[in-house]
GROMACS .gro file of C-alpha atoms in nm:
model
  240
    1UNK     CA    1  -1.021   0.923   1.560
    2UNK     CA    2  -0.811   0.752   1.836
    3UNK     CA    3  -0.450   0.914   1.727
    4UNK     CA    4  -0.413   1.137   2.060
    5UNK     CA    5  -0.195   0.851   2.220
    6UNK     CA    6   0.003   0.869   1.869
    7UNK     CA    7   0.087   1.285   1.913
    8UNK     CA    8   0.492   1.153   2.021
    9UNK     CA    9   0.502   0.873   1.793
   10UNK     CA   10   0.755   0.857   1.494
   11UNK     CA   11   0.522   0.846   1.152
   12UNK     CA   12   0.750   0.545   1.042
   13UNK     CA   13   0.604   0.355   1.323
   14UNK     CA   14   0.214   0.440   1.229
   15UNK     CA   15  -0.034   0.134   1.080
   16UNK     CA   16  -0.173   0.178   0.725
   17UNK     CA   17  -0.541   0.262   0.929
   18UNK     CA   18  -0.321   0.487   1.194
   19UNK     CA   19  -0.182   0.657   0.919
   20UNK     CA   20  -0.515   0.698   0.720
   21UNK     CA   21  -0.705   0.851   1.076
   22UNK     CA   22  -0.391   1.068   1.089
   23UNK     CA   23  -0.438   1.234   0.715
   24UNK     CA   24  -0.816   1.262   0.729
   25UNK     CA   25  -0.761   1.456   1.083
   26UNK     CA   26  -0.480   1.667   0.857
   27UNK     CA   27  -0.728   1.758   0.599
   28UNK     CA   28  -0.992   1.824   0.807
   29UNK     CA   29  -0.755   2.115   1.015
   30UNK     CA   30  -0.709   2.297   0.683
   31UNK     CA   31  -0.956   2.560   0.609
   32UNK     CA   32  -1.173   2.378   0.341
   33UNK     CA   33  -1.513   2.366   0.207
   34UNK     CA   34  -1.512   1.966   0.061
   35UNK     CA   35  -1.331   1.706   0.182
   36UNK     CA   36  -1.250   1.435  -0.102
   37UNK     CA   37  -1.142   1.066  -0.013
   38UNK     CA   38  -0.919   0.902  -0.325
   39UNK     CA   39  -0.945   0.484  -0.192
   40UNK     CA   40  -0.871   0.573   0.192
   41UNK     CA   41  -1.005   0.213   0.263
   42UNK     CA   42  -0.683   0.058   0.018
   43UNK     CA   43  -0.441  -0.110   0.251
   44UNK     CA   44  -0.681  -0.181   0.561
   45UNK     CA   45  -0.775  -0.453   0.729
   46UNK     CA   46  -1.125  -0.563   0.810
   47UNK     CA   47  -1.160  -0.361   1.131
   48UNK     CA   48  -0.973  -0.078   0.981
   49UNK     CA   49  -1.204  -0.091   0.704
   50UNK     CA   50  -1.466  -0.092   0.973
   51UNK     CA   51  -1.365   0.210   1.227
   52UNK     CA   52  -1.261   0.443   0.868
   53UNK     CA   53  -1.664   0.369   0.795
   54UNK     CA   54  -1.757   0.484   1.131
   55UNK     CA   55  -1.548   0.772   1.152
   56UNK     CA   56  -1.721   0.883   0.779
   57UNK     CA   57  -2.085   0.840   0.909
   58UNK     CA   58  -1.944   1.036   1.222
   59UNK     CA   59  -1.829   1.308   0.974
   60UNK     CA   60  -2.160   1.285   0.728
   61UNK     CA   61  -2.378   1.315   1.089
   62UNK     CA   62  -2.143   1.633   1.128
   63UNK     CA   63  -2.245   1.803   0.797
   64UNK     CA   64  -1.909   1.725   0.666
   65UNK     CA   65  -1.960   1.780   0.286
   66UNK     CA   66  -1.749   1.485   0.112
   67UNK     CA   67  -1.646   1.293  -0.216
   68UNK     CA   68  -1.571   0.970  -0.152
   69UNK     CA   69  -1.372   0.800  -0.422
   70UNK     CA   70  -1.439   0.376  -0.348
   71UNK     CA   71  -1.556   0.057  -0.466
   72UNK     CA   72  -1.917   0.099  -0.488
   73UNK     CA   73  -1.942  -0.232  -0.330
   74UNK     CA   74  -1.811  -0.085   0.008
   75UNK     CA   75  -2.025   0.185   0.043
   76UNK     CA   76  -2.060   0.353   0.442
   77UNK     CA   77  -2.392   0.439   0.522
   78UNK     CA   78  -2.322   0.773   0.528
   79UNK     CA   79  -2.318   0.820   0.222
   80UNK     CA   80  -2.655   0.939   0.077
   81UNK     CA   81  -2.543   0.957  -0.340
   82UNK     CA   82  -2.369   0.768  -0.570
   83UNK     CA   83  -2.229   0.833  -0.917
   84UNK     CA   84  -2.105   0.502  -1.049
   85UNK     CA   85  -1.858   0.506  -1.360
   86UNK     CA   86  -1.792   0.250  -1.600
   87UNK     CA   87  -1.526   0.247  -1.928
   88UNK     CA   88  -1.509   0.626  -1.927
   89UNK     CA   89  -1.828   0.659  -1.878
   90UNK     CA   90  -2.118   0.740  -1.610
   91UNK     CA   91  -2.351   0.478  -1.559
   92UNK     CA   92  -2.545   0.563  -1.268
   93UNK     CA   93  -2.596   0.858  -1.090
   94UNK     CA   94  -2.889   0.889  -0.761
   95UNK     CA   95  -2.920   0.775  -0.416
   96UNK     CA   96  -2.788   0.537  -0.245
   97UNK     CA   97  -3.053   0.323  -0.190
   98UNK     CA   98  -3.166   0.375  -0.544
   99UNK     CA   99  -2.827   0.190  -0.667
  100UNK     CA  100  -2.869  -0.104  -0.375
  101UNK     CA  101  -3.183  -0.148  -0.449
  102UNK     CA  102  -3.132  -0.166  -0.843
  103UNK     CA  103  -2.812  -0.106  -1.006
  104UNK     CA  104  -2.524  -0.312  -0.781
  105UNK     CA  105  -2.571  -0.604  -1.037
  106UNK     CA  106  -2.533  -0.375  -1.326
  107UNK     CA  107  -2.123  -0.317  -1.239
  108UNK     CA  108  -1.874  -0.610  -1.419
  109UNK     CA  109  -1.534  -0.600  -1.326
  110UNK     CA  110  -1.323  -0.576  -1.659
  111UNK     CA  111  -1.175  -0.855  -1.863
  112UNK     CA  112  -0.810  -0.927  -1.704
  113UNK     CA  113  -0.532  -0.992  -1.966
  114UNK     CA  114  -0.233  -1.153  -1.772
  115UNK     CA  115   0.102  -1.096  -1.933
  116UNK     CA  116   0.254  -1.354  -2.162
  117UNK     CA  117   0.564  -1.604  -1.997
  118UNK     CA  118   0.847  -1.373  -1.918
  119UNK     CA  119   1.170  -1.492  -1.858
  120UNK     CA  120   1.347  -1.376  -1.523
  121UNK     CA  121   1.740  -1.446  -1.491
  122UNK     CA  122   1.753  -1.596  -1.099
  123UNK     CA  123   2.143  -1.510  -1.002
  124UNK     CA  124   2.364  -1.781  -0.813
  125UNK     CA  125   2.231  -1.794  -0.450
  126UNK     CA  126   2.016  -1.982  -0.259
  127UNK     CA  127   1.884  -1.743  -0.067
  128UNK     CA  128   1.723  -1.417  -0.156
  129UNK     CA  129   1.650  -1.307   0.160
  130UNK     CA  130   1.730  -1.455   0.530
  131UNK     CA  131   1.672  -1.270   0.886
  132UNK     CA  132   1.840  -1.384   1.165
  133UNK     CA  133   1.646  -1.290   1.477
  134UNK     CA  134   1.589  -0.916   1.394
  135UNK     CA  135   1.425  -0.666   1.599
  136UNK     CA  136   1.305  -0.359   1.534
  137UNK     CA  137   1.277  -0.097   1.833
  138UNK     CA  138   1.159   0.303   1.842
  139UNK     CA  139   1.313   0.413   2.114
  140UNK     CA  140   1.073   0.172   2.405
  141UNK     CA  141   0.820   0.038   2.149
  142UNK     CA  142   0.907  -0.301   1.991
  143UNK     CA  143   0.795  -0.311   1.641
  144UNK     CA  144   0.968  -0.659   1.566
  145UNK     CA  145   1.059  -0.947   1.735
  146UNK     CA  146   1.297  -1.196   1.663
  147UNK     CA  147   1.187  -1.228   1.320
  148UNK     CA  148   1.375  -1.558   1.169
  149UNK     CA  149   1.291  -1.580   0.783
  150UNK     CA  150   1.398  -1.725   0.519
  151UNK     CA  151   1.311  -1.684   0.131
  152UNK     CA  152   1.467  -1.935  -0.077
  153UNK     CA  153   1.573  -1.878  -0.431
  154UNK     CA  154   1.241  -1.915  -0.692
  155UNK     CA  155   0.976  -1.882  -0.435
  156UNK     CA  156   0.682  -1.657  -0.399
  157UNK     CA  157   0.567  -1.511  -0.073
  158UNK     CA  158   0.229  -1.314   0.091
  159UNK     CA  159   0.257  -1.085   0.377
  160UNK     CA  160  -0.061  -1.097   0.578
  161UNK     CA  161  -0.178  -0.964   0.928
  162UNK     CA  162  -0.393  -0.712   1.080
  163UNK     CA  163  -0.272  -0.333   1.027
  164UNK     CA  164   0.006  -0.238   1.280
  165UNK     CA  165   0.122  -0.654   1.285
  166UNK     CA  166   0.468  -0.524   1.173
  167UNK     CA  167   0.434  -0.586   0.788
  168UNK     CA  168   0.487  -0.206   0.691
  169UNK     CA  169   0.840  -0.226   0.883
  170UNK     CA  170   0.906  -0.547   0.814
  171UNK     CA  171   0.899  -0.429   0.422
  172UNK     CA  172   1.119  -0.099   0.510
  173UNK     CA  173   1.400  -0.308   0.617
  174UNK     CA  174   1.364  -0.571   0.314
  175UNK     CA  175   1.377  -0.198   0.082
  176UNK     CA  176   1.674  -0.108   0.305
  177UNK     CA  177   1.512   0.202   0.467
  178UNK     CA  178   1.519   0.067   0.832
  179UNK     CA  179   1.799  -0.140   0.959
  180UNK     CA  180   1.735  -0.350   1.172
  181UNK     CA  181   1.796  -0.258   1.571
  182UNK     CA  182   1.941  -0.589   1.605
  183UNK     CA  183   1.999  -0.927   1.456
  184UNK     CA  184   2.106  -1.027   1.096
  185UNK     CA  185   2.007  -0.926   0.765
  186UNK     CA  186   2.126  -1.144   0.400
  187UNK     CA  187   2.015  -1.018   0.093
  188UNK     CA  188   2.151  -1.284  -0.224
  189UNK     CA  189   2.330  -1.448   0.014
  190UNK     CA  190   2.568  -1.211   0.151
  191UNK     CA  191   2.576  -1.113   0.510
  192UNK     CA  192   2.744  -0.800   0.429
  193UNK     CA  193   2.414  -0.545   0.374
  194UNK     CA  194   2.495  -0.246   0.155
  195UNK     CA  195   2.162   0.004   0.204
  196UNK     CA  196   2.219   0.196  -0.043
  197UNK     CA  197   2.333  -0.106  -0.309
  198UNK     CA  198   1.991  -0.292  -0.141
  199UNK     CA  199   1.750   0.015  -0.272
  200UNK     CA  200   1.905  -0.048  -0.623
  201UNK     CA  201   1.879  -0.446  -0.591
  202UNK     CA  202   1.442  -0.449  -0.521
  203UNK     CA  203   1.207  -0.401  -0.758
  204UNK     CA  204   0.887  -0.216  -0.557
  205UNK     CA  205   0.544  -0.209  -0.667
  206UNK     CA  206   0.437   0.087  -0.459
  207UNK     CA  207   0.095   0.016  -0.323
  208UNK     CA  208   0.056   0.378  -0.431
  209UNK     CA  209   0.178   0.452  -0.767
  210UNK     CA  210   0.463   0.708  -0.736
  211UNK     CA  211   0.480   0.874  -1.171
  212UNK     CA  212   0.668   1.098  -1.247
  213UNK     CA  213   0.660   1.343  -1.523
  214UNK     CA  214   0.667   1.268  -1.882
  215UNK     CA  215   0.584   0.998  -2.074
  216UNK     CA  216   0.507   0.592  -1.984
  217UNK     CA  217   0.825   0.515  -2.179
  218UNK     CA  218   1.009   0.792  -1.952
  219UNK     CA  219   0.844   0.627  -1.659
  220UNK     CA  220   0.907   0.298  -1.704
  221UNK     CA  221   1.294   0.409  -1.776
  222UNK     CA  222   1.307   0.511  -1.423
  223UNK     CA  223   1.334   0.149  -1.345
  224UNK     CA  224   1.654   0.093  -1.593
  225UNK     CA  225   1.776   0.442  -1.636
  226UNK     CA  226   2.011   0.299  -1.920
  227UNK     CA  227   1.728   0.135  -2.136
  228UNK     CA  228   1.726   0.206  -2.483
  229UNK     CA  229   1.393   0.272  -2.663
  230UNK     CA  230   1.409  -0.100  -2.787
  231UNK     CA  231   1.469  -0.216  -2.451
  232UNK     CA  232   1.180  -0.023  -2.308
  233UNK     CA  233   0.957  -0.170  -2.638
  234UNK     CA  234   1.022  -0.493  -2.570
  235UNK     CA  235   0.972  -0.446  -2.215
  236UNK     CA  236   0.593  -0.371  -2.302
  237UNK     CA  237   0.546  -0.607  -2.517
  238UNK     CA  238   0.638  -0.886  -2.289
  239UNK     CA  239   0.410  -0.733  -2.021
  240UNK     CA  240   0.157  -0.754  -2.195
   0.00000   0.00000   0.00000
């Protein structure tokens, strides 16, 4: 699983396919019968997609009895049964090789309804977000390097790289739950960084959903704690 060298390391630090290695070896030191997978491949990169694959047909070779919850499109080899589900429903169930062989052209992806023009108010800065040679350090590792970046006021950025390229960190300090070892941080324009004000000033799409209890309008209030119920109507309306 390659996470002995990681046994010191601070869990902040950890890649998305470090992390995932680290919570399959978790599960598998509890005392268990079935080990079940819910997307473990979400997040990864092509070789972490790659060495989580391995380390399943590793596990499957073992007699490791497992539920793995996927795409069926990105099956590992290991796996000798499918049950494919569709709209509530179960369209397939039998081997493997049975649904390569036959049923992979049978699955549609679902008709995507994009949300209607919403208008967003854009405050007074130029600048949304600007770094000033930051760095990152834990303890001897550098995470981050003299990151210069600038995000200008109406534009739209993707983070890519390879897991463990820094983006995970990178996006902790822009949440304001790593500051940065060194170097500048402006958020709106001000060079003055409250944490704590910075938390309440980002809107985060967890790549995990984090519900709570209750209902979706209770949910979605979590967002605007001070929404009224028309507020939180028209909210859903204009999403769509």
């Amino acid at each position: 699983f390659q996470i002995r060298h990681l046994l010191t390391e601070p869990l902040i630090q950890l890649s998305n396919g470090e992390n995932k290695r680290l919570q399959i070896v978790k599960a598998l030191l509890a005392d268990h019968d079935l080990l079940i997978l819910d997307q473990p491949f979400t997040g990864l990169d092509t070789g972490g997609r790659k060495q989580l694959s391995e380390i399943l047909d590793y596990l499957s070779v073992q007699g490791e009895q497992m539920i793995l919850i996927t795409s069926a499109r990105n099956i590992p080899s290991g796996i000798t049964h499918l049950m494919i589900m569709q709209e509530g429903r179960i369209i397939h169930t039998g081997t493997a090789a049975e649904w390569a062989g036959t049923g992979a052209g049978s699955l549609k992806d679902p008709d995507k309804k994009f949300p209607s023009a919403i208008t967003f108010f854009h405050p007074g800065f130029e600048y949304a977000v600007r770094m000033i040679d930051v760095n990152i350090r834990y303890e001897e590792k550098s995470v981050l390097r003299g990151i210069h970046w600038e995000v200008k006021k109406g534009s739209c950025w993707s983070l890519s790289g390879p897991n463990g390229a820094g983006k995970s960190t990178l996006f902790c300090v822009l949440l304001g739950l790593v500051a940065p070892t060194s170097g500048e941080l402006r958020v709106g324009g001000r060079p003055d960084v409250d944490f704590a004000l910075l938390r309440e000033q980002i809107a985060w799409v967890p790549q995990t959903p984090h519900g709570g209890s209750g209902t979706i309008a209770d949910n979605l209030r979590i967002g605007s704690p001070a929404a009224d119920p028309g507020a939180i109507q028209e909210a859903a309306r204009r999403a769509g």
